[in-house]
Each structure stands twice: as C-alpha cells, then as structure tokens.
Tab-separated table of C-alpha atoms in Angstrom:
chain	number	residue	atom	x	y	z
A	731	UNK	CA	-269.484	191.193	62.702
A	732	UNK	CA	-269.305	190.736	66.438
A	733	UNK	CA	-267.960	187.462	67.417
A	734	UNK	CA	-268.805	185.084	70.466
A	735	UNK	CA	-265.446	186.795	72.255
A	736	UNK	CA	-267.405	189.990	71.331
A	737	UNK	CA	-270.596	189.348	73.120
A	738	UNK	CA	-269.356	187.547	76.097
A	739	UNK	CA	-267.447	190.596	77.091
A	740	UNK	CA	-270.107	192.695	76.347
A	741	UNK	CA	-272.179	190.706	78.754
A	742	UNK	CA	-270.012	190.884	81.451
A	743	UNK	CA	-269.615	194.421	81.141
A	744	UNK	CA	-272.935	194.835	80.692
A	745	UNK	CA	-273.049	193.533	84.691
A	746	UNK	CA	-270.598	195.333	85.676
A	747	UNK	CA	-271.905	198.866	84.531
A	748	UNK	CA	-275.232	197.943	86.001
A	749	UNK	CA	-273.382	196.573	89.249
A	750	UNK	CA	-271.516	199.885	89.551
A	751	UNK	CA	-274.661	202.341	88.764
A	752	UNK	CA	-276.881	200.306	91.554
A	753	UNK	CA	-273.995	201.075	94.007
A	754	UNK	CA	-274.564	203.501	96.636
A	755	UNK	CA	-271.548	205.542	95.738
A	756	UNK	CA	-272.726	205.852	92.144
A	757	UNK	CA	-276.501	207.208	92.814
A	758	UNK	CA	-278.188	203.917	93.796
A	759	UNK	CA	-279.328	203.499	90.662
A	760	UNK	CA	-282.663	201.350	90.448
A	761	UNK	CA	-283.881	201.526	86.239
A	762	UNK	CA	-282.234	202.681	83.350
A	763	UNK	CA	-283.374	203.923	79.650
A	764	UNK	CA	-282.038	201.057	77.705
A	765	UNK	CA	-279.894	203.643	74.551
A	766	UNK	CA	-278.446	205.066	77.453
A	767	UNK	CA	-277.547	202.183	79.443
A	768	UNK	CA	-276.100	200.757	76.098
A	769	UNK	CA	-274.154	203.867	75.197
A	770	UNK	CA	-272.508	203.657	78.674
A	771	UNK	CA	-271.727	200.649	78.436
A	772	UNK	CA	-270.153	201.098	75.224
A	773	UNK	CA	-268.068	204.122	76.375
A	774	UNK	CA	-266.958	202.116	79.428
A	775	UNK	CA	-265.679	199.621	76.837
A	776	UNK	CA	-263.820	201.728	74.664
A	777	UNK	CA	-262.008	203.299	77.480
A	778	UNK	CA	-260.640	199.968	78.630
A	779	UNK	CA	-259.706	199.347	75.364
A	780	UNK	CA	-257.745	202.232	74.559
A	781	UNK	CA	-256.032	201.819	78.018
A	782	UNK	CA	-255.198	198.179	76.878
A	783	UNK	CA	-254.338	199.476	73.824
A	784	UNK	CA	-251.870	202.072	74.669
A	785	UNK	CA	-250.401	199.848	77.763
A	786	UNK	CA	-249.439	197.419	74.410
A	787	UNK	CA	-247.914	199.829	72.789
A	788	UNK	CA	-245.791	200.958	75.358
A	789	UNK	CA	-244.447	197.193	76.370
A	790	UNK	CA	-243.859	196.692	72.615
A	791	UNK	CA	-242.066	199.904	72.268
A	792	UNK	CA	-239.972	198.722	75.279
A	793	UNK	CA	-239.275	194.793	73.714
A	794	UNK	CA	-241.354	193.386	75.992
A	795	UNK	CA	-244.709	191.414	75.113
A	796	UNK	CA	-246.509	191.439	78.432
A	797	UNK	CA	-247.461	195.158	80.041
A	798	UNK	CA	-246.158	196.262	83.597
A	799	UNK	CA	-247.435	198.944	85.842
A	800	UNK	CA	-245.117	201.229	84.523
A	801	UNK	CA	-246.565	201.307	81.201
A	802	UNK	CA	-250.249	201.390	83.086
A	803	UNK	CA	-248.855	204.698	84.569
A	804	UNK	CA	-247.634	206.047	81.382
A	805	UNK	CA	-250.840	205.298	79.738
A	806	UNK	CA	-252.769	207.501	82.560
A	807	UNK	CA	-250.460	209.757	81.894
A	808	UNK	CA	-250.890	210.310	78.270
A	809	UNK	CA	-255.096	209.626	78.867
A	810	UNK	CA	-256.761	212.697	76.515
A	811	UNK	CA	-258.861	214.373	77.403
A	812	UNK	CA	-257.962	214.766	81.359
A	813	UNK	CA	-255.014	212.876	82.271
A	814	UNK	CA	-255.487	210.674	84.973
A	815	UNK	CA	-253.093	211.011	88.245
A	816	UNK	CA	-252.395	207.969	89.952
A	817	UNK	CA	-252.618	209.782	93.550
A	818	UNK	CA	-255.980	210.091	92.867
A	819	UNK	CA	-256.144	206.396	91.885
A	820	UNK	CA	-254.982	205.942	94.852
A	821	UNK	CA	-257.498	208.025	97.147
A	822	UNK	CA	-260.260	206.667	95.186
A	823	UNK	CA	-259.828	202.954	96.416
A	824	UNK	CA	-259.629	204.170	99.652
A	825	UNK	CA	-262.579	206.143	100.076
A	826	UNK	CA	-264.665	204.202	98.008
A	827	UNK	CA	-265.562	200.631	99.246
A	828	UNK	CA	-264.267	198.652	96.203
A	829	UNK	CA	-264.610	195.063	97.984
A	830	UNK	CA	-268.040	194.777	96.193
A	831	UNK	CA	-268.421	190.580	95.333
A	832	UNK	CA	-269.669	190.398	91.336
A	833	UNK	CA	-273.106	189.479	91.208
A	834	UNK	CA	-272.515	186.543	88.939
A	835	UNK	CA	-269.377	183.885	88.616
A	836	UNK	CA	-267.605	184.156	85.377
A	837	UNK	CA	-266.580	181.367	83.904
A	838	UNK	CA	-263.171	180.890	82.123
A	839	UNK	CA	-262.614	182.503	79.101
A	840	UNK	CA	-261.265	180.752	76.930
A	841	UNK	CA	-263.356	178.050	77.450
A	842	UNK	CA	-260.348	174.390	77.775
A	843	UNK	CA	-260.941	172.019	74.631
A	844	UNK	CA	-262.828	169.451	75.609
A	845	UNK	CA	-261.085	165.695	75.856
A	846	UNK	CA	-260.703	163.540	72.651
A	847	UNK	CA	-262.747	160.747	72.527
A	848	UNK	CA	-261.224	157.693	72.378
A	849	UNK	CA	-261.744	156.238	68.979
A	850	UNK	CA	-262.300	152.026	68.513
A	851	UNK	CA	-259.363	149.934	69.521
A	852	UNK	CA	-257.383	152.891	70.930
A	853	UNK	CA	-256.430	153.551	74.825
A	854	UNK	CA	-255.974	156.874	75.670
A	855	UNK	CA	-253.721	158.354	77.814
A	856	UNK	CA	-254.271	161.973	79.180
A	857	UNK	CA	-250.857	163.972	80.886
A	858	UNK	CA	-250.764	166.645	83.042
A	859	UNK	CA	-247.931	168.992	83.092
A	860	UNK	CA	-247.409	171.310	85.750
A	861	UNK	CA	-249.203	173.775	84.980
A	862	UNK	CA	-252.387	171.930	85.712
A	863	UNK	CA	-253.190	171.742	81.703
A	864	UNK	CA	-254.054	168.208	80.043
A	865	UNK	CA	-252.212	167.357	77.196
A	866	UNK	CA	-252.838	164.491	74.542
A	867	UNK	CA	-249.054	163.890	73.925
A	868	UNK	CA	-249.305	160.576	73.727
A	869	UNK	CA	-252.206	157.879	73.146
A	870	UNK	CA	-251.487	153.869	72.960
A	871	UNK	CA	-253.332	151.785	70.321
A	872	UNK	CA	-253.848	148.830	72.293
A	873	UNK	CA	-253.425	145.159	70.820
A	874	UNK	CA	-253.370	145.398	67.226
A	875	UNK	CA	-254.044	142.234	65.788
A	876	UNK	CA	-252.619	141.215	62.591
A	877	UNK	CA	-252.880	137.596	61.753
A	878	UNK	CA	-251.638	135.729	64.939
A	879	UNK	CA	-249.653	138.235	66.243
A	880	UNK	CA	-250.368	141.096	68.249
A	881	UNK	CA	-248.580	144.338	67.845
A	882	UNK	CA	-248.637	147.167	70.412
A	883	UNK	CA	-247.962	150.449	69.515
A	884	UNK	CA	-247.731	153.565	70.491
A	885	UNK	CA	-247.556	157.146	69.147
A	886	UNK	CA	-245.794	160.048	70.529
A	887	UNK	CA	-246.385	163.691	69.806
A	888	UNK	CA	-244.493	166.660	69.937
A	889	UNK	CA	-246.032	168.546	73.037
A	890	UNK	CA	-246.750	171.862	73.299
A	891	UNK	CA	-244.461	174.958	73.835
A	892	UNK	CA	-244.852	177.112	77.098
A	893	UNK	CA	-245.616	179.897	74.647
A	894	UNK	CA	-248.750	178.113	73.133
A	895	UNK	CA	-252.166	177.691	74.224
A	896	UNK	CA	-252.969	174.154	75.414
A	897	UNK	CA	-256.063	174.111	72.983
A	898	UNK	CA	-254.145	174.144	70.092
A	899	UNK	CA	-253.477	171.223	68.223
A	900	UNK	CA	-250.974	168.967	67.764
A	901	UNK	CA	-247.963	169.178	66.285
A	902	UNK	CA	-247.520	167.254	63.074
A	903	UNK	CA	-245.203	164.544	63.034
A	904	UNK	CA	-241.317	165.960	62.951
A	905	UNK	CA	-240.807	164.165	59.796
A	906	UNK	CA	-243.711	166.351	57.790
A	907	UNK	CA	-241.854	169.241	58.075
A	908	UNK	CA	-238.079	168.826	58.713
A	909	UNK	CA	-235.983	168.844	55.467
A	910	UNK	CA	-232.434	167.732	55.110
A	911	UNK	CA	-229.949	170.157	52.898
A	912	UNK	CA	-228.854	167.411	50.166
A	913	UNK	CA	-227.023	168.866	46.727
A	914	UNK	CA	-229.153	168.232	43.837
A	915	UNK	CA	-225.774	167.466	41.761
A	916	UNK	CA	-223.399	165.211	43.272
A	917	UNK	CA	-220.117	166.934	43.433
A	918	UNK	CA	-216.634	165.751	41.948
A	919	UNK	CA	-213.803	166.674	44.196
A	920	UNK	CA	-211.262	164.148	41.742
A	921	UNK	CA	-209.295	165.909	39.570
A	922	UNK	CA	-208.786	163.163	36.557
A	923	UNK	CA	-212.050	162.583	36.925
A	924	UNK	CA	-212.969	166.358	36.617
A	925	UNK	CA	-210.685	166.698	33.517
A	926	UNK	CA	-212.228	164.031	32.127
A	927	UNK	CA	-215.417	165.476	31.983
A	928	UNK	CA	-214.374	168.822	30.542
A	929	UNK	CA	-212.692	166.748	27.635
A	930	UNK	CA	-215.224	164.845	27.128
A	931	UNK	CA	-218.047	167.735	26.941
A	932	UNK	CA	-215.626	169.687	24.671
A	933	UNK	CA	-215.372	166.752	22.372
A	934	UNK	CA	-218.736	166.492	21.996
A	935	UNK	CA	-218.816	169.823	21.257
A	936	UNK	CA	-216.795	169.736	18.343
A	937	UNK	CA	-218.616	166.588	16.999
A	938	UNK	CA	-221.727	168.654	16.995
A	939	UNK	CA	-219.802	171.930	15.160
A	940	UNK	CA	-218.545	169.220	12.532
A	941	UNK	CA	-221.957	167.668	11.876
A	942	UNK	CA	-223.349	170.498	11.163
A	943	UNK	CA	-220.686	172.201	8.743
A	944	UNK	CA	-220.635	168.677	6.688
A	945	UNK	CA	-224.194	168.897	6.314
A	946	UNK	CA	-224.448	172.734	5.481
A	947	UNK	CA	-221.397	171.776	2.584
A	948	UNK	CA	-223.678	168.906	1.232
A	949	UNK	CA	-226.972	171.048	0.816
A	950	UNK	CA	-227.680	172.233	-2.453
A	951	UNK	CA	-228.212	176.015	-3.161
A	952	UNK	CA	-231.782	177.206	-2.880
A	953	UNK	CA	-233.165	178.021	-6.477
A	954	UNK	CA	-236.207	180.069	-4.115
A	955	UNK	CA	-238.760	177.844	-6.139
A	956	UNK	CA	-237.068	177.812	-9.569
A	957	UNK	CA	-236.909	174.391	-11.323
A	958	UNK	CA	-232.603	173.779	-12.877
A	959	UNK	CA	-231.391	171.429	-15.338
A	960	UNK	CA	-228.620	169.800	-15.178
A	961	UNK	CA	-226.375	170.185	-18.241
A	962	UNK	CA	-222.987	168.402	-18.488
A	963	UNK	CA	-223.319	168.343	-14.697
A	964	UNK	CA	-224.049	172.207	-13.959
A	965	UNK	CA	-226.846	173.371	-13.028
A	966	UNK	CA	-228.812	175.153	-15.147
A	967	UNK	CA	-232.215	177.414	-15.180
A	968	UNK	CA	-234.493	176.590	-17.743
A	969	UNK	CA	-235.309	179.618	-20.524
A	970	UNK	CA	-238.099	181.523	-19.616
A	971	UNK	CA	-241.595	180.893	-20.835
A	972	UNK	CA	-243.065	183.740	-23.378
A	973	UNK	CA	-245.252	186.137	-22.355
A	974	UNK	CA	-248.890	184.752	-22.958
A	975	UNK	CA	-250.598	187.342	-25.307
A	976	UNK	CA	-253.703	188.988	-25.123
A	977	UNK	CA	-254.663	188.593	-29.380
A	978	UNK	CA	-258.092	186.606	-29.102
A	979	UNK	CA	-258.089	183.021	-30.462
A	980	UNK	CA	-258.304	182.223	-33.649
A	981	UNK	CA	-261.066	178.799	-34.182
A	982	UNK	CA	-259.005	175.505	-34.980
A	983	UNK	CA	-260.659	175.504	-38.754
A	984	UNK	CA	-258.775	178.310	-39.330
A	985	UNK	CA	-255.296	177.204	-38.280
C-alpha cells in the first residue's frame, strides 16, 4: 500500500516527466495518452531508484553511509542494459539547455513537526541550535502554587543527537533507562566470617542427615495392609481366615 511519501513523489515526478516531454528538446510535447504517460512515469521512477539503490550499496560496501560521486560513477558504470559514460553526461548538459525553472515550488519534504502547544500553567520555551532547527529541550512550568508558596520549576530534556531528525521525540528522562551494575548477593571478603558460614551450613547439614535417620529407625515396618498382633511384644500376623466354601446353606431349623 502506497504511502503519503509514495504519492508525493509520484506527484512531483509526475511534473517533471510532463515538464521534460513539453520541452523543445524532447518533441514539444502538447497531450499525452494517460497508460502511457503513467508507464513513463513509472519507468522514470524505477530508474532513479535503482541508481539510488546501487549508489547505497556501493557507500555501504565502502563503510560509509552517505554516497559520493564516485559511487554515482560506478553505478553508471555497472547500469544494464547500456552502461552509461559519464563523457556523455557531460556533453549532454552542455548541449541541452538544462536551466529550465520547475513549474511548481516544492515544498519540504519532510514536512518540520509543528510547535507544541503550550498546555495550562506552563511557559514554553522554544531553542534554536545552529542548524536553524527548533528544539523543545526545555519548557518552564511557571508559578506553581502549592498552599502559600510558589514553586518554580523547570524541566530539562536530553536534546537531540546530530544524527537524529529534529521531529523525533524526546528523549525519556536519563533515569528511565540507565541501570547501575549492583551484585544481587552482597559479597564477604572476611575470612572468619567466611568460615563461619561454611561451618555453620555444614552443621546444619548434618542436623538434617540425623533427623532423618532417627526418624527412619523409629518407623515401624510396613505390613503392606496386613493387620499384626502383638504377642509377648513381637509382632505377629494373625492366622489366615478359611477359605469360604461354595456348599449351599443349609436353613437355621436344620442346624
């Protein structure tokens, strides 16, 4: 899905294209089909693209993040199909009368963020840094009230890098993102007092190991569900039960 960067280019290209057809140099163009004045327009528009494109990769390939004329040249060079010579570049803009004013102003893209507005009870303070951009680094709340006195305070913010666009936002405050290193167990560096400790967890090791083998001593052997007797203080199993019979029974006037 295009976006609004999308179609503002393709507007001014649009002008362009139609600028350069009308041109005297180009056939005077007066009318055009409106398919084929698009698919120019869209073939003008890839070519600058892949020549931005491949300038890129050369001025990456080179550790650099902003492209030169020497990797403009290399990318005419390397231009498929017909590589493009920069003699005739060259003989081009002096034959041809390229001083041709654009029919339209274009404004500046991106458009600048427009100015906070100053919220109730707060004075704002715009900077400029040299570069001509405006900056909300810093904005005073003015005469903060509370009870009978007044407080005045004011708020500073981390400004922007030279690196990053001026219509970014703020920074957050330093304090929401720095972290201090801090050992989540405090260190002994004592020696008696380290000693200590390791006699003191053995010990209550062997407290444990002792609890347990009293208590296993004291248990009494599993029977596994069988009832014992004691009998002059052994434990005994009771006789087993006879086998019930399968004889039918006999009525109790006959017993």
């Amino acid at each position: 899905m295009p976006t609004m960067s999308d179609k503002f280019a393709e507007q001014v290209l649009r002008i362009a294209v139609a600028q350069i057809c009308s041109n005297d140099q180009f056939g005077n163009f007066n009318s055009a089909e409106g398919h084929a004045f698009a698919t120019l327009v869209d073939v003008v528009g890839k070519y600058i693209e892949k020549i931005g494109r491949l300038c890129r990769r050369y001025a990456e390939h080179d550790g650099r993040t902003e492209s030169n004329m020497l990797d403009l040249l290399q990318t005419f060079e390397k231009m498929e199909p017909d590589r493009v010579d920069w003699r005739d570049l060259e003989r081009m803009c002096r034959e041809v009368p390229w001083q041709v004013p654009y029919t339209s102003g274009v404004p500046d893209f991106p458009v600048e963020k427009r100015k906070r507005r100053r919220q109730y009870g707060e004075d704002k303070e715009d900077t400029t840094t040299k570069q001509g951009k405006t900056e909300d680094d810093k904005f005073k709340v003015a005469k903060i009230t509370i009870g009978s006195e007044t407080i005045q305070e004011t708020e500073k913010k981390l400004e922007h890098p030279g690196y990053v666009p001026s219509h970014f936002p703020a920074f957050p405050e330093r304090y929401t993102y720095a972290n201090t290193k801090v050992d989540a167990k405090r260190r002994e560096n004592d020696p008696k007092l380290i000693l200590e400790r390791n006699l003191e967890a053995r010990r209550k090791v062997q407290t444990a190991l002792t609890r347990i083998h009293s208590t296993s001593a004291i248990k009494p052997p599993e029977t596994f569900g069988v009832i014992t007797e004691q009998v002059n203080g052994e434990q005994v199993a009771p006789p087993p039960s006879p086998p019930a019979s399968n004889a039918p029974k006999l009525p109790a006037a006959f017993k």
